[in-house]
Amino acid sequence: MLSSHAELAKALQSVLTPDAVLSGDAAERAYDCDAYTVDRNNPSAVVLPRSTEDVAKVVRWCNKNDVPFTARGAGTGLSGGVLPAMGGVVLSTKRMTKILEIDYDNRCLLAQAGIPNKRLSDAVKDRGLYFAPDPSSQSVSTIGGNIGENAGGPHTLKYGVTVQHILGLTMVDPLGEILHLGGKLPGAPGYDFVGIVVGSEGTMGIVTEAWVKLCPIPKAVATALISYRNVADACRTVAEIIAQGTIPAALEMMDHGILRAVRAAFGLEYPEGTLAMLLIECDGEPDRVAHEMESVQKVCKKNGALQIRLAEDEAERAKLWTARKKGIGAMGRIAPSIVTHDGVIPRSKLPEMLEFVYDVSWRYQIGVANLFHAGDGNLHPCFYFNDRDPEQVKSVVAAGEEIIRRCVELGGSVSGEHGIGIEKVDLMPLMFTPEDMEFQATAKRIFNDGSLCNPCKVLPSQKGCVEHRRRWRGTAW
Amino acid sequence: MVIPETLEEIANIVRDAKGTVIFHARPQPHPFAISGPTGPDVVAISMSSYEGIIEHDVADQVVVVRAGTTLTQLQSHLAITGQCLPLPRFDANYELATATIHGPLIDKIAFNLPHGLQFQCGSWRDWIIGMKIVRADGTIVKCGSKAVKNVAGFDVQKLMIGARNTLGLVAEVTLKTYPIEALPLSEVQIVPTMAGRAPNFIQRVLPTDLNAAIRSLGQQLIACDRPSSTLWAEVRPMESPRRFNGDWIMRAGAGPRNLEFPDAALVKLMRRTKELFDPGYKLNPGAMGIF
Ligand SMILES: Cc1cc2nc3c(=O)[nH]c(=O)nc-3n(C[C@H](O)[C@H](O)[C@H](O)COP(=O)(O)OP(=O)(O)OC[C@H]3O[C@@H](n4cnc5c(N)ncnc54)[C@H](O)[C@@H]3O)c2cc1C
């Protein structure tokens, strides 16, 4: 074991180049957490590889020296996935942002893992194509990070999550071997390794390149904002739209907490008495879109919509989406801190679940606002509070846990898109028995038996994590 | 042949088996299967009695079903409430596209053959949101949940799809259903003179190679799905149709050549996977052709 951080950084400089290693206090602090800031831990050094070969060299070096390592994309994760739980090396993909090949005819593209999601779509836009997964963080979050978390977005309902759009991967396994999984065509016989690696939160290896699927940009898009007197009417609308056979591209809900913030921040107007709003988007062939929007509106009216606002043009469409996309940001203007939770329930349980969220917020006396992917039953209760007040922070954590427990009781999941990371590692037993988790641990061992690759994430009771945890748990409190 | 009726019975049989366990989903083996060993040590389990729908949540469009249930049975049940699995309709012409349309789910999931709506509506990998699995030691485990969107834990169920029950026995599945109203039309084109023929060769090529592949299969071609660039054909035994860069194939009736894995690194990884999940090589040995 190398004795000091400086020594370790120096050794890594000779593995790559001096400019590819960051070390020292400032670097350590800059890489101690992701957008889940409650838990933090410093890495010993940060490396900035440029290629698959570079990554493999660093990983092999880490193995030889028994140093833990963690992959990091843009660090926008919301469950502590990039926290270097046992210290060691953070491998940042910041310099791996190249598009390596575009195959327009076969509608796929090969890129390095550090490229921001949105740049993929930008690169092929003029050929009428795009990369469908659209997490709200897409202007910065990387394809490697999207793969790590199997990220979703507002358009997941119709187009699926990241895994549906990843065809093949180049990955450096935890021992430093380079693997090529999948290819340009989906569905090949054999074990589905791409399927298991996507969503494994960087614990099965470091993805360096990916073949992604490109989709044709829909010919027509129609977007509507619909106001309701209460969340129950809005929830019923959601269930009915889907039950009648329409699959909108997006079906998002905002409650009054979000609406108030968005009104204050962006001047969004809505009728007096509005307590919930739906954003519904249909896309595809023009005829079909018109037909779908019509039947959607019928359902909305039937369920007591106060107002239906259809976007007349692209500019208005963008304005309607502002309310949805900037909703959380708008919350930031009215509270010093916000924490966004992530849980899933079967769609039909939405009204019941929202009641519960409001009740929890009232009991703990913390403000809550909800803005979420209603079509998938993926809830994002967003608590606003003052993080300088330790009592409030504790309440927020406790309230979040109550909500997640309830999601599981209602037949849902502890996470719909933000992942387990370290934030929810203790909640895994709510969903899984020790045998279930051992089964998952078996899958992780396909890629290695060791414990150096992003340790302490996803599965609880990994070796040595309990002692280490004392160092990082709640350091922000 | 043993025909267990409960999950516990299945688990006990698997646990106590001294030798090999072979899962027979249907009276005859699946046409695309590679047959395994025979002998006194082999325990053959038929899943035909472990069938039926456990739960169908109509509003949430989620169904939990035992793996011995036939697809026909499941589709008829779902149709009552206007739902389905988005596989091509039960049109005689489409039967060939899936080869075993009337077979049980366990077969369909184990073989994961392409179908005529795959490009438009996805496949088992996209529809299965949860699973119950019997492991090689008889332990019963579950993956996923009933939520249609879920990133908690590793998606081990994906590894089971297409694995021909060599890593564990898929005993129950939780599936997302699809509204029949929203079902797109399949674009599968059938060669009229070949209608009703059973394919023994499936090939998926890059869209840019599709026309060449169609020409190369010539008279042997039965059907083509352009959106997913998939071809179904009846090729003469021992004949090797032309291969294309990055394509893949599956065969029936060619013995161990039903599956081919030319990439040595991939075979190594598959072997390691098999050893981790089934260290005694007990479950369906031979079924993947490489171990
Ligand atoms: C404002 C905001 C909005 C968001 N909206 C959404 C949303 O709509 N939907 C959604 O799903 N998420 C959302 N997120 C969460 C987050 O953006 C996603 O999880 C995203 O996929 C993370 O990408 P990243 O590049 O920042 O990854 P990081 O945070 O850097 O890493 C995430 C995980 O992936 C691993 N990882 C990173 N790179 C690699 C690699 N090359 N190989 C292997 N593993 C790797 C890491 O180890 C870590 O476990 C949002 C976050 C913010 C801050």
PDB file of N, CA and C in Angstrom, chain A residues 74 99 109 112-123 130-147 151-152 162 212:
ATOM      1  N   ALA A  74     -20.143  12.905 -15.194  1.00  0.00           N
ATOM      2  CA  ALA A  74     -20.309  14.330 -14.879  1.00  0.00           C
ATOM      3  C   ALA A  74     -20.567  14.559 -13.392  1.00  0.00           C
ATOM      4  N   ILE A  99     -16.764  11.335 -30.420  1.00  0.00           N
ATOM      5  CA  ILE A  99     -17.621  10.442 -31.207  1.00  0.00           C
ATOM      6  C   ILE A  99     -16.681   9.721 -32.155  1.00  0.00           C
ATOM      7  N   LEU A 109     -24.285   4.752 -33.436  1.00  0.00           N
ATOM      8  CA  LEU A 109     -23.155   5.659 -33.248  1.00  0.00           C
ATOM      9  C   LEU A 109     -22.261   5.110 -32.150  1.00  0.00           C
ATOM     10  N   GLN A 112     -17.182   7.701 -27.048  1.00  0.00           N
ATOM     11  CA  GLN A 112     -16.499   7.455 -25.775  1.00  0.00           C
ATOM     12  C   GLN A 112     -17.465   7.758 -24.629  1.00  0.00           C
ATOM     13  N   ALA A 113     -17.196   7.127 -23.491  1.00  0.00           N
ATOM     14  CA  ALA A 113     -18.177   7.150 -22.401  1.00  0.00           C
ATOM     15  C   ALA A 113     -18.366   8.513 -21.743  1.00  0.00           C
ATOM     16  N   GLY A 114     -17.401   9.403 -21.899  1.00  0.00           N
ATOM     17  CA  GLY A 114     -17.506  10.679 -21.188  1.00  0.00           C
ATOM     18  C   GLY A 114     -18.271  11.764 -21.927  1.00  0.00           C
ATOM     19  N   ILE A 115     -18.808  11.424 -23.087  1.00  0.00           N
ATOM     20  CA  ILE A 115     -19.506  12.457 -23.859  1.00  0.00           C
ATOM     21  C   ILE A 115     -20.856  12.775 -23.216  1.00  0.00           C
ATOM     22  N   PRO A 116     -21.188  14.070 -23.099  1.00  0.00           N
ATOM     23  CA  PRO A 116     -22.497  14.392 -22.546  1.00  0.00           C
ATOM     24  C   PRO A 116     -23.615  13.875 -23.454  1.00  0.00           C
ATOM     25  N   ASN A 117     -24.646  13.375 -22.856  1.00  0.00           N
ATOM     26  CA  ASN A 117     -25.794  12.778 -23.545  1.00  0.00           C
ATOM     27  C   ASN A 117     -26.261  13.634 -24.723  1.00  0.00           C
ATOM     28  N   LYS A 118     -26.457  14.912 -24.489  1.00  0.00           N
ATOM     29  CA  LYS A 118     -27.083  15.754 -25.499  1.00  0.00           C
ATOM     30  C   LYS A 118     -26.203  15.918 -26.738  1.00  0.00           C
ATOM     31  N   ARG A 119     -24.901  15.793 -26.562  1.00  0.00           N
ATOM     32  CA  ARG A 119     -24.029  15.954 -27.725  1.00  0.00           C
ATOM     33  C   ARG A 119     -24.236  14.864 -28.772  1.00  0.00           C
ATOM     34  N   LEU A 120     -24.727  13.713 -28.332  1.00  0.00           N
ATOM     35  CA  LEU A 120     -25.010  12.644 -29.291  1.00  0.00           C
ATOM     36  C   LEU A 120     -26.122  13.101 -30.233  1.00  0.00           C
ATOM     37  N   SER A 121     -27.191  13.625 -29.653  1.00  0.00           N
ATOM     38  CA  SER A 121     -28.314  14.083 -30.476  1.00  0.00           C
ATOM     39  C   SER A 121     -27.901  15.264 -31.345  1.00  0.00           C
ATOM     40  N   ASP A 122     -27.144  16.181 -30.778  1.00  0.00           N
ATOM     41  CA  ASP A 122     -26.701  17.351 -31.552  1.00  0.00           C
ATOM     42  C   ASP A 122     -25.919  16.922 -32.793  1.00  0.00           C
ATOM     43  N   ALA A 123     -25.107  15.865 -32.631  1.00  0.00           N
ATOM     44  CA  ALA A 123     -24.233  15.447 -33.721  1.00  0.00           C
ATOM     45  C   ALA A 123     -24.997  14.879 -34.917  1.00  0.00           C
ATOM     46  N   TYR A 130     -31.790  11.202 -33.506  1.00  0.00           N
ATOM     47  CA  TYR A 130     -31.436  11.618 -32.147  1.00  0.00           C
ATOM     48  C   TYR A 130     -31.254  10.413 -31.244  1.00  0.00           C
ATOM     49  N   PHE A 131     -30.670  10.663 -30.069  1.00  0.00           N
ATOM     50  CA  PHE A 131     -30.498   9.621 -29.042  1.00  0.00           C
ATOM     51  C   PHE A 131     -31.640   9.819 -28.055  1.00  0.00           C
ATOM     52  N   ALA A 132     -32.498   8.804 -27.919  1.00  0.00           N
ATOM     53  CA  ALA A 132     -33.769   9.008 -27.222  1.00  0.00           C
ATOM     54  C   ALA A 132     -33.713   9.230 -25.702  1.00  0.00           C
ATOM     55  N   PRO A 133     -32.875   8.518 -24.937  1.00  0.00           N
ATOM     56  CA  PRO A 133     -32.929   8.750 -23.487  1.00  0.00           C
ATOM     57  C   PRO A 133     -32.625  10.217 -23.144  1.00  0.00           C
ATOM     58  N   ASP A 134     -33.493  10.832 -22.368  1.00  0.00           N
ATOM     59  CA  ASP A 134     -33.353  12.271 -22.124  1.00  0.00           C
ATOM     60  C   ASP A 134     -33.479  12.652 -20.647  1.00  0.00           C
ATOM     61  N   PRO A 135     -32.538  12.187 -19.810  1.00  0.00           N
ATOM     62  CA  PRO A 135     -32.592  12.645 -18.423  1.00  0.00           C
ATOM     63  C   PRO A 135     -32.534  14.175 -18.392  1.00  0.00           C
ATOM     64  N   SER A 136     -33.191  14.767 -17.411  1.00  0.00           N
ATOM     65  CA  SER A 136     -33.225  16.232 -17.355  1.00  0.00           C
ATOM     66  C   SER A 136     -31.816  16.809 -17.267  1.00  0.00           C
ATOM     67  N   SER A 137     -30.859  15.991 -16.848  1.00  0.00           N
ATOM     68  CA  SER A 137     -29.480  16.450 -16.729  1.00  0.00           C
ATOM     69  C   SER A 137     -28.715  16.297 -18.037  1.00  0.00           C
ATOM     70  N   GLN A 138     -29.399  16.041 -19.152  1.00  0.00           N
ATOM     71  CA  GLN A 138     -28.727  15.572 -20.370  1.00  0.00           C
ATOM     72  C   GLN A 138     -27.705  16.526 -20.974  1.00  0.00           C
ATOM     73  N   SER A 139     -27.751  17.808 -20.656  1.00  0.00           N
ATOM     74  CA  SER A 139     -26.748  18.680 -21.263  1.00  0.00           C
ATOM     75  C   SER A 139     -25.370  18.434 -20.653  1.00  0.00           C
ATOM     76  N   VAL A 140     -25.310  17.873 -19.455  1.00  0.00           N
ATOM     77  CA  VAL A 140     -24.008  17.553 -18.860  1.00  0.00           C
ATOM     78  C   VAL A 140     -23.796  16.071 -18.583  1.00  0.00           C
ATOM     79  N   SER A 141     -24.842  15.355 -18.164  1.00  0.00           N
ATOM     80  CA  SER A 141     -24.607  13.972 -17.728  1.00  0.00           C
ATOM     81  C   SER A 141     -24.099  13.146 -18.916  1.00  0.00           C
ATOM     82  N   THR A 142     -23.192  12.212 -18.626  1.00  0.00           N
ATOM     83  CA  THR A 142     -22.473  11.506 -19.681  1.00  0.00           C
ATOM     84  C   THR A 142     -23.158  10.194 -20.045  1.00  0.00           C
ATOM     85  N   ILE A 143     -22.810   9.694 -21.204  1.00  0.00           N
ATOM     86  CA  ILE A 143     -23.382   8.429 -21.634  1.00  0.00           C
ATOM     87  C   ILE A 143     -22.925   7.301 -20.679  1.00  0.00           C
ATOM     88  N   GLY A 144     -21.679   7.392 -20.191  1.00  0.00           N
ATOM     89  CA  GLY A 144     -21.198   6.402 -19.216  1.00  0.00           C
ATOM     90  C   GLY A 144     -22.012   6.444 -17.934  1.00  0.00           C
ATOM     91  N   GLY A 145     -22.329   7.636 -17.472  1.00  0.00           N
ATOM     92  CA  GLY A 145     -23.146   7.792 -16.265  1.00  0.00           C
ATOM     93  C   GLY A 145     -24.578   7.339 -16.501  1.00  0.00           C
ATOM     94  N   ASN A 146     -25.109   7.613 -17.685  1.00  0.00           N
ATOM     95  CA  ASN A 146     -26.460   7.155 -18.032  1.00  0.00           C
ATOM     96  C   ASN A 146     -26.495   5.629 -18.039  1.00  0.00           C
ATOM     97  N   ILE A 147     -25.434   5.022 -18.568  1.00  0.00           N
ATOM     98  CA  ILE A 147     -25.338   3.560 -18.578  1.00  0.00           C
ATOM     99  C   ILE A 147     -25.229   3.054 -17.140  1.00  0.00           C
ATOM    100  N   ALA A 151     -30.298   5.450 -16.822  1.00  0.00           N
ATOM    101  CA  ALA A 151     -31.089   6.668 -16.643  1.00  0.00           C
ATOM    102  C   ALA A 151     -32.341   6.682 -17.513  1.00  0.00           C
ATOM    103  N   GLY A 152     -33.337   7.346 -17.000  1.00  0.00           N
ATOM    104  CA  GLY A 152     -34.577   7.562 -17.738  1.00  0.00           C
ATOM    105  C   GLY A 152     -34.765   9.042 -17.977  1.00  0.00           C
ATOM    106  N   THR A 162     -32.354   3.904 -20.710  1.00  0.00           N
ATOM    107  CA  THR A 162     -31.072   3.813 -21.412  1.00  0.00           C
ATOM    108  C   THR A 162     -30.821   2.417 -21.988  1.00  0.00           C
ATOM    109  N   VAL A 212     -24.517   3.213 -29.498  1.00  0.00           N
ATOM    110  CA  VAL A 212     -25.884   3.562 -29.111  1.00  0.00           C
ATOM    111  C   VAL A 212     -26.785   3.586 -30.338  1.00  0.00           C
TER     112      VAL A 212
END
